[in-house]
CSV table of C-alpha atoms in Angstrom, one decimal:
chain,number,residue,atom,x,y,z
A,1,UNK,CA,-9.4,0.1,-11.0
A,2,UNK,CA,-7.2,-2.7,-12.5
A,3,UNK,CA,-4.0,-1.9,-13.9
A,4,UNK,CA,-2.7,-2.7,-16.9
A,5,UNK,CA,0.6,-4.3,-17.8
A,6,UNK,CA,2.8,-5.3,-20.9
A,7,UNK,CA,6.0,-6.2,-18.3
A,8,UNK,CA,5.7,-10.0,-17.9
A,9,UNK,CA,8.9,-10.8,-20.0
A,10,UNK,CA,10.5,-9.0,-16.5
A,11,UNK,CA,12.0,-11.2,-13.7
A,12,UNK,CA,10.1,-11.5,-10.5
A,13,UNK,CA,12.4,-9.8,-7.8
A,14,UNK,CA,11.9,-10.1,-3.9
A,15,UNK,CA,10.6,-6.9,-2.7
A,16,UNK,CA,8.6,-5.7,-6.1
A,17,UNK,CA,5.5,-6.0,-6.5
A,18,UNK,CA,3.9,-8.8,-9.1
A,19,UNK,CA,1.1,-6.9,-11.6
A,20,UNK,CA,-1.8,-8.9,-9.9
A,21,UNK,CA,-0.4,-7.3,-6.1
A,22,UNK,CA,-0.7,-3.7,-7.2
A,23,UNK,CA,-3.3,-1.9,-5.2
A,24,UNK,CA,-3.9,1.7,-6.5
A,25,UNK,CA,-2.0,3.8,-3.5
A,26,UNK,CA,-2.8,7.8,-2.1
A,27,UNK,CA,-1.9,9.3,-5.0
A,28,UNK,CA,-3.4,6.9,-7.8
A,29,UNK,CA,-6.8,7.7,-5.7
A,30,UNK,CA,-5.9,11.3,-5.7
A,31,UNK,CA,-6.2,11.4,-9.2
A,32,UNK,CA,-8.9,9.0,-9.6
A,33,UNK,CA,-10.8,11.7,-7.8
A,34,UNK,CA,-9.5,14.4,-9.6
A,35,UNK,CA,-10.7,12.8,-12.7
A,36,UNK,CA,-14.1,12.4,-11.2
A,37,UNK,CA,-14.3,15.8,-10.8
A,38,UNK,CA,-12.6,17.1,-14.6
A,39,UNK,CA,-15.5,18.8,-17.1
A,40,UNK,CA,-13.3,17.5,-19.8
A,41,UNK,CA,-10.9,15.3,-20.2
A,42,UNK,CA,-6.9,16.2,-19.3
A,43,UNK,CA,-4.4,16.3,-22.0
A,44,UNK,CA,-0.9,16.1,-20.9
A,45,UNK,CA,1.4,18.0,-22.9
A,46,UNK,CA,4.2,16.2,-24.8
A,47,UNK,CA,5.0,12.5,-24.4
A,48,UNK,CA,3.2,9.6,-25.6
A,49,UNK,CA,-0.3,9.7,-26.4
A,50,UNK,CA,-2.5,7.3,-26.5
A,51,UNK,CA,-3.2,4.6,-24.3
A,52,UNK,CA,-1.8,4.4,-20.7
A,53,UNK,CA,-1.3,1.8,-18.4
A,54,UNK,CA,-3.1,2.8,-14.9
A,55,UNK,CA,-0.6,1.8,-13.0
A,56,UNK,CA,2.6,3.3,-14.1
A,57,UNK,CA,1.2,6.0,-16.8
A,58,UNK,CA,3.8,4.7,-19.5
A,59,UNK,CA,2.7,2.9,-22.8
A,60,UNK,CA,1.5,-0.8,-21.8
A,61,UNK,CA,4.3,-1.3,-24.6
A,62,UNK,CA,6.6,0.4,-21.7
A,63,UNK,CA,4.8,-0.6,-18.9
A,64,UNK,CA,7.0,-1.0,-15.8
A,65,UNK,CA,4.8,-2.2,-13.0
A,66,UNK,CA,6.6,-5.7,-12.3
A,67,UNK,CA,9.4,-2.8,-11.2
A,68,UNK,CA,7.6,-1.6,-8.7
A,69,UNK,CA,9.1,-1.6,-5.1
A,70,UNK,CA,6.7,-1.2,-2.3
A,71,UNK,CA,9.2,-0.9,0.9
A,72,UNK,CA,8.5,0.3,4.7
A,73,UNK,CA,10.0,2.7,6.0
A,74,UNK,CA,10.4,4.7,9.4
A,75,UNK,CA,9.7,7.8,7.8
A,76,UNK,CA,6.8,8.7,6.1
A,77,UNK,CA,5.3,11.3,3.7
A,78,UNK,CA,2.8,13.7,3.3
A,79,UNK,CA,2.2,14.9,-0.3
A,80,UNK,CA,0.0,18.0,-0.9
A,81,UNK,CA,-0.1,18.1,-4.6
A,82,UNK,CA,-1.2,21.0,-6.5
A,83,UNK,CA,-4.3,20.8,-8.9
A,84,UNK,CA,-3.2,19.4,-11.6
A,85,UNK,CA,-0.5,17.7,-10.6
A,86,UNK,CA,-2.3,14.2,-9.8
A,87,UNK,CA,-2.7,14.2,-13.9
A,88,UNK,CA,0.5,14.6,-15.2
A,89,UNK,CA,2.3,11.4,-16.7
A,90,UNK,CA,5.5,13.2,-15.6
A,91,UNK,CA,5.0,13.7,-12.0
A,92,UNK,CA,7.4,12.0,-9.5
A,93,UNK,CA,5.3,11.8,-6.4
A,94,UNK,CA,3.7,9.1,-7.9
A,95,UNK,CA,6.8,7.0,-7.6
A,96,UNK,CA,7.1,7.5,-3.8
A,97,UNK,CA,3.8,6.3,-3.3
A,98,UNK,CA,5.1,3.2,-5.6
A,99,UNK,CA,8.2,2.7,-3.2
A,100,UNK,CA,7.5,4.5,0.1
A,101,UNK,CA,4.5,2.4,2.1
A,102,UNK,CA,3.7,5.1,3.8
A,103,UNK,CA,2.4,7.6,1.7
A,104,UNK,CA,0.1,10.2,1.9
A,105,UNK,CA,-1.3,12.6,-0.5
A,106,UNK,CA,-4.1,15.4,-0.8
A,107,UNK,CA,-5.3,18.3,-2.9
A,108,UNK,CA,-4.5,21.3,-2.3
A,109,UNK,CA,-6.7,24.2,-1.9
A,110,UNK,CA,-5.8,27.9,-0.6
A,111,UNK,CA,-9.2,27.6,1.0
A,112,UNK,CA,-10.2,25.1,2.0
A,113,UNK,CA,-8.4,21.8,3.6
A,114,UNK,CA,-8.9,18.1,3.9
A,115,UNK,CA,-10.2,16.8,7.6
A,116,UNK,CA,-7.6,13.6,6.7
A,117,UNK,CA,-4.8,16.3,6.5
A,118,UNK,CA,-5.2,18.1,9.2
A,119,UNK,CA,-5.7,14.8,11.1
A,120,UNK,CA,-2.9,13.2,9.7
A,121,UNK,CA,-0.8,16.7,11.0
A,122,UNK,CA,-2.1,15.8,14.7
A,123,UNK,CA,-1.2,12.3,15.1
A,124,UNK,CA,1.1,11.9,17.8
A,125,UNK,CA,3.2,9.5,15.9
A,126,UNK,CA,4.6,11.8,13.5
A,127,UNK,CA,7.0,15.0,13.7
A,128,UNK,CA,6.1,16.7,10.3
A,129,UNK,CA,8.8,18.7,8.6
A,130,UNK,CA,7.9,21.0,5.9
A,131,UNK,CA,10.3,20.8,3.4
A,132,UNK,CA,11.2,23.6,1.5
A,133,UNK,CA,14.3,26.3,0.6
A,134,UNK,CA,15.1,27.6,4.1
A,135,UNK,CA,15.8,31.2,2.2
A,136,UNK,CA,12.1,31.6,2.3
A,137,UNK,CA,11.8,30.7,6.1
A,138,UNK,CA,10.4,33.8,8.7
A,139,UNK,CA,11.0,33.8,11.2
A,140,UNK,CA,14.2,32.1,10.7
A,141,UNK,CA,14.4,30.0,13.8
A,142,UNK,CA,11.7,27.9,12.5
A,143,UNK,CA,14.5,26.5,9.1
A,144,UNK,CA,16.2,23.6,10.0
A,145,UNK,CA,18.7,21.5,8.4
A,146,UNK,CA,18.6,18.2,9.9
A,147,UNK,CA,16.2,15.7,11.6
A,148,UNK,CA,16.0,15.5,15.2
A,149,UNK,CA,16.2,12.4,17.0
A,150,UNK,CA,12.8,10.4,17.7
A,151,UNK,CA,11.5,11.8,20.7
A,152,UNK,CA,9.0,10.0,22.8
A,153,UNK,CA,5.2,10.7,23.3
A,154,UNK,CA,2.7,8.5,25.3
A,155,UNK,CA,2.3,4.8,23.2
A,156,UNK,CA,0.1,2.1,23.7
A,157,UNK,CA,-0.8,-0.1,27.0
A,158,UNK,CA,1.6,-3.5,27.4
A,159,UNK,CA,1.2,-6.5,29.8
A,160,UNK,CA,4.5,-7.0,31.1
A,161,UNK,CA,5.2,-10.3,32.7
A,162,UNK,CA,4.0,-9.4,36.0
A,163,UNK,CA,0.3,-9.3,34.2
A,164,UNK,CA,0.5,-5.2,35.0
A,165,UNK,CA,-0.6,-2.8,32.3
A,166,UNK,CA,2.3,-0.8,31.4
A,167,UNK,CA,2.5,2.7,29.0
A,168,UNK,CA,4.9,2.2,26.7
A,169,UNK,CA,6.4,5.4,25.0
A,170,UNK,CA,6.5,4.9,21.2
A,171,UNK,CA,9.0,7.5,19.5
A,172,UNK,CA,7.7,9.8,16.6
A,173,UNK,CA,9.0,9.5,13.9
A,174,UNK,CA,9.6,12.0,10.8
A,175,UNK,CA,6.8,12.9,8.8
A,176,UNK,CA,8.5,14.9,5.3
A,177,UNK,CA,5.4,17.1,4.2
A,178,UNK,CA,6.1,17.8,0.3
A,179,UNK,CA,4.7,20.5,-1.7
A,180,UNK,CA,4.1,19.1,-5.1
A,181,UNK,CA,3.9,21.7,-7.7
A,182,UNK,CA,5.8,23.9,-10.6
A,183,UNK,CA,8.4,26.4,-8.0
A,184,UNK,CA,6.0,29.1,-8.4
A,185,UNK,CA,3.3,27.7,-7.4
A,186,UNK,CA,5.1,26.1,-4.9
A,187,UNK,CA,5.7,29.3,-3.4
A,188,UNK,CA,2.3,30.2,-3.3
A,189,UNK,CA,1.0,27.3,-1.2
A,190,UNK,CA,4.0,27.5,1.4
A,191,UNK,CA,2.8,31.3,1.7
A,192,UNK,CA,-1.1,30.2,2.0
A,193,UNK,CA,-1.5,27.3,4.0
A,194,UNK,CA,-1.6,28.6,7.7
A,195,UNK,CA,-1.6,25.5,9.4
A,196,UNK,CA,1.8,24.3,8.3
A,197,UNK,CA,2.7,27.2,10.5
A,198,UNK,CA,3.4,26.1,13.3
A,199,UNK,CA,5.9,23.1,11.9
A,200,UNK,CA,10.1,23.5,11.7
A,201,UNK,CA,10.8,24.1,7.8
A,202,UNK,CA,13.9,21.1,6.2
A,203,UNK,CA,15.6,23.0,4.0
A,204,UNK,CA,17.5,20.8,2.4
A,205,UNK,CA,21.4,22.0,1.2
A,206,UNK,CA,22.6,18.8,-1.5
A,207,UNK,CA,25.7,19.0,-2.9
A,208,UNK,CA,24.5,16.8,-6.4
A,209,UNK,CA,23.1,18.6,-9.3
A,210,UNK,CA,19.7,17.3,-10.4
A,211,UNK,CA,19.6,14.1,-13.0
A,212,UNK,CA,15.6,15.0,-13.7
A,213,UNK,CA,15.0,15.1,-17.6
A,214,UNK,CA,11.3,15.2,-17.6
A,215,UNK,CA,10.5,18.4,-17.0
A,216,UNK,CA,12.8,21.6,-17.3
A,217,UNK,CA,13.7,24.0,-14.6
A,218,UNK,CA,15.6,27.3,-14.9
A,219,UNK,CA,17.8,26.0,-11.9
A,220,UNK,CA,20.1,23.0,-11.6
A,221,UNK,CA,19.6,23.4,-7.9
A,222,UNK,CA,15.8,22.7,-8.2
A,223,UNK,CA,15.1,18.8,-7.4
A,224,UNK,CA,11.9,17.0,-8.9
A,225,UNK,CA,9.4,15.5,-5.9
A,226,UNK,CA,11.0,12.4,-5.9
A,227,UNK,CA,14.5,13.7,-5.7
A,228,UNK,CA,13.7,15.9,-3.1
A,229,UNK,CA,12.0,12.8,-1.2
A,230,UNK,CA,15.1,10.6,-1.6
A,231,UNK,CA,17.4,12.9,-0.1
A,232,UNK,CA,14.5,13.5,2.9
A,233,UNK,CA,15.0,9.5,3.8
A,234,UNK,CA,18.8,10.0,3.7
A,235,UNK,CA,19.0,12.7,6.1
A,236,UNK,CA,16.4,10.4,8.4
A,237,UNK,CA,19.0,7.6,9.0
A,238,UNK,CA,16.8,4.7,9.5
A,239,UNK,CA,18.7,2.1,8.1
A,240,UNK,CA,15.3,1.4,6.5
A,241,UNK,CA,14.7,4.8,4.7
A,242,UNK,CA,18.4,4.8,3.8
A,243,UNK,CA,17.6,1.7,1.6
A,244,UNK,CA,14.3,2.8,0.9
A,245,UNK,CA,16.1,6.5,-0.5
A,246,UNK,CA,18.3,4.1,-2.7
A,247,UNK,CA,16.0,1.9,-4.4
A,248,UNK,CA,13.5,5.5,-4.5
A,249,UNK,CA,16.6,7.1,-6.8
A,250,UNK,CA,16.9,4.2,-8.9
A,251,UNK,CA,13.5,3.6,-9.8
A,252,UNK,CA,13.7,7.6,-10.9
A,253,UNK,CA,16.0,6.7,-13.2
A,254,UNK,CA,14.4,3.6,-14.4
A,255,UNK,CA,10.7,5.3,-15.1
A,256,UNK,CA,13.1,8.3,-16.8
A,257,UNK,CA,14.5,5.7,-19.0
A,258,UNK,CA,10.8,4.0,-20.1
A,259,UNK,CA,9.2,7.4,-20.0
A,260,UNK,CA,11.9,9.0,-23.0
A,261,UNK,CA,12.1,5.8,-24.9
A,262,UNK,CA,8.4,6.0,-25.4
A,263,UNK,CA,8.3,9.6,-26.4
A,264,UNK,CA,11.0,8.5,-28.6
A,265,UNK,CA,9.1,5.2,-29.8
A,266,UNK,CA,12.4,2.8,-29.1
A,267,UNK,CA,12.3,0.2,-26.9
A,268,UNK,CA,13.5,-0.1,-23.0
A,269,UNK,CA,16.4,-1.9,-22.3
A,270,UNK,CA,15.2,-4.0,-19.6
A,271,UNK,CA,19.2,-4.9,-18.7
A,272,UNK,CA,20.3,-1.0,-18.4
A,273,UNK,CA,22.2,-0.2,-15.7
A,274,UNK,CA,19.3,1.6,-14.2
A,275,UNK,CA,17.8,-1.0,-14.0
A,276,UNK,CA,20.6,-3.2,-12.5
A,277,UNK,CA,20.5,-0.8,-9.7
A,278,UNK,CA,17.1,-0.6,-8.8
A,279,UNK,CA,17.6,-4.9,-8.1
A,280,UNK,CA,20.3,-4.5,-6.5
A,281,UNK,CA,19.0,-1.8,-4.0
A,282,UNK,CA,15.7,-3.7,-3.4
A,283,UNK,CA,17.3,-6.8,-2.8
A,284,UNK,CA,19.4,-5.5,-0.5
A,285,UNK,CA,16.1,-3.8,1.2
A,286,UNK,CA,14.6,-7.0,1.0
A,287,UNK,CA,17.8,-8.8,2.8
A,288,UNK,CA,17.9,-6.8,5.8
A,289,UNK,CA,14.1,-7.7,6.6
A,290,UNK,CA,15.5,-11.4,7.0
């Protein structure tokens, strides 16, 4: 599916994406698929109508895929997105798939689940971590507040100098599981998805109050996807998600900033600070790779 774009009046910065690179990522085919299923079409509530650009959702007048970051990361997620979700102009985990590499996202369903998820649960590369409030955590053991250390599982064979096949231990690394959906239904699939089970629960305990406009919630202490995702990267430590979690916050604030000017029918100023902050934090991604 090509995507639209109105953004080539933006500078090209090392580390984002150019309009002709963008490849629709999990969740853009999550939705795709979604849409292939819909009896009739989905009408988001509020916001601009109209036409959309594929890529980014906004107004091709507001279109911000030249922003895009797409940035590796030690860390990767897992997105199981309620219903609907994959439709809504003002959903956030589509802006970790724009900035996280390694993204994954499926439907969820209280009865049935995908083969690729329960794959992607196996893989001996990955420690998942459910994250959610740990006040909802039984047996309580199983909350956790911080990531463990990589540990080591059996890797892949090397030829060391001597010409002798070696196993090499690779370390697994975090895998944040996100359950992407309004609180209460939140709730619901954290009580009705069994095989999460038997993974330690991140409850996460930030000090900031959320900066989310797009959609209300009845608590300040209620992050959006994205948010939530940021703070997951911090509490990794990989330099690399630590940059990643920077450049993830600011381009939050820059798809906040399009998204409410084209509600509003003004223009975007391409030069806001939020937008001075998303170069500056994937540039200094970019950097470090040198």
């Amino acid at each position: 599916m090509p995507f639209s774009t109105a953004s080539s009046d933006i500078p090209t910065v090392p580390g984002i994406a150019t309009p002709a690179a963008l490849q629709p990522h999990a969740v853009s085919r999550l939705r795709s698929a979604r849409l292939a299923r819909s009896t009739r079409p989905f009408l988001a509530r509020g916001g601009p109508k109209g036409e959309r650009c594929e890529g980014c959702r906004l107004r091709p007048s507001h279109c911000m895929c030249a922003l895009r970051p797409h940035l590796p990361t030690q860390a990767g997620f897992c997105l199981l997105m309620h219903d609907a979700e994959p439709l809504k102009p003002s959903n956030t985990g589509w802006l970790i798939a724009d900035v996280v590499q390694t993204t994954h996202a499926f439907g969820w369903s209280r009865t049935e689940v995908d083969p690729g998820l329960l794959a992607l649960l196996a893989d001996p590369q990955w420690q998942p971590y459910v994250v959610f409030p740990s006040e909802y955590v039984q047996p309580p053991e199983r909350a956790v507040h911080s990531v463990q250390p990589p540990s080591r599982v059996d890797g892949a064979m090397d030829l060391r100098s001597n010409g002798q096949p070696t196993y090499v231990p690779e370390a697994q690394k975090p895998l944040f599981i996100l359950l992407d959906a309004t609180w209460s239904e939140a709730r619901k699939m954290f009580r009705k998805s069994p095989y999460l089970d038997r993974f330690p629960v991140l409850g996460l305990q930030p000090e900031q109050i959320s900066h989310y406009r797009l959609r209300r919630s009845q608590r300040d202490d209620h992050f959006c996807t994205s948010e939530v995702a940021a703070l997951c990267l911090e509490l990794s430590g990989h330099p690399q998600d630590l940059r990643a979690g920077q450049a993830l916050e600011a381009y939050l604030e820059v798809y906040t900033h399009h998204y409410l000017q084209a509600k509003q029918q003004q223009p975007a100023d391409r030069n806001s600070p939020a937008h001075t902050r998303l170069q500056h934090a994937v540039a200094a991604a970019f950097n470090a790779k040198k």
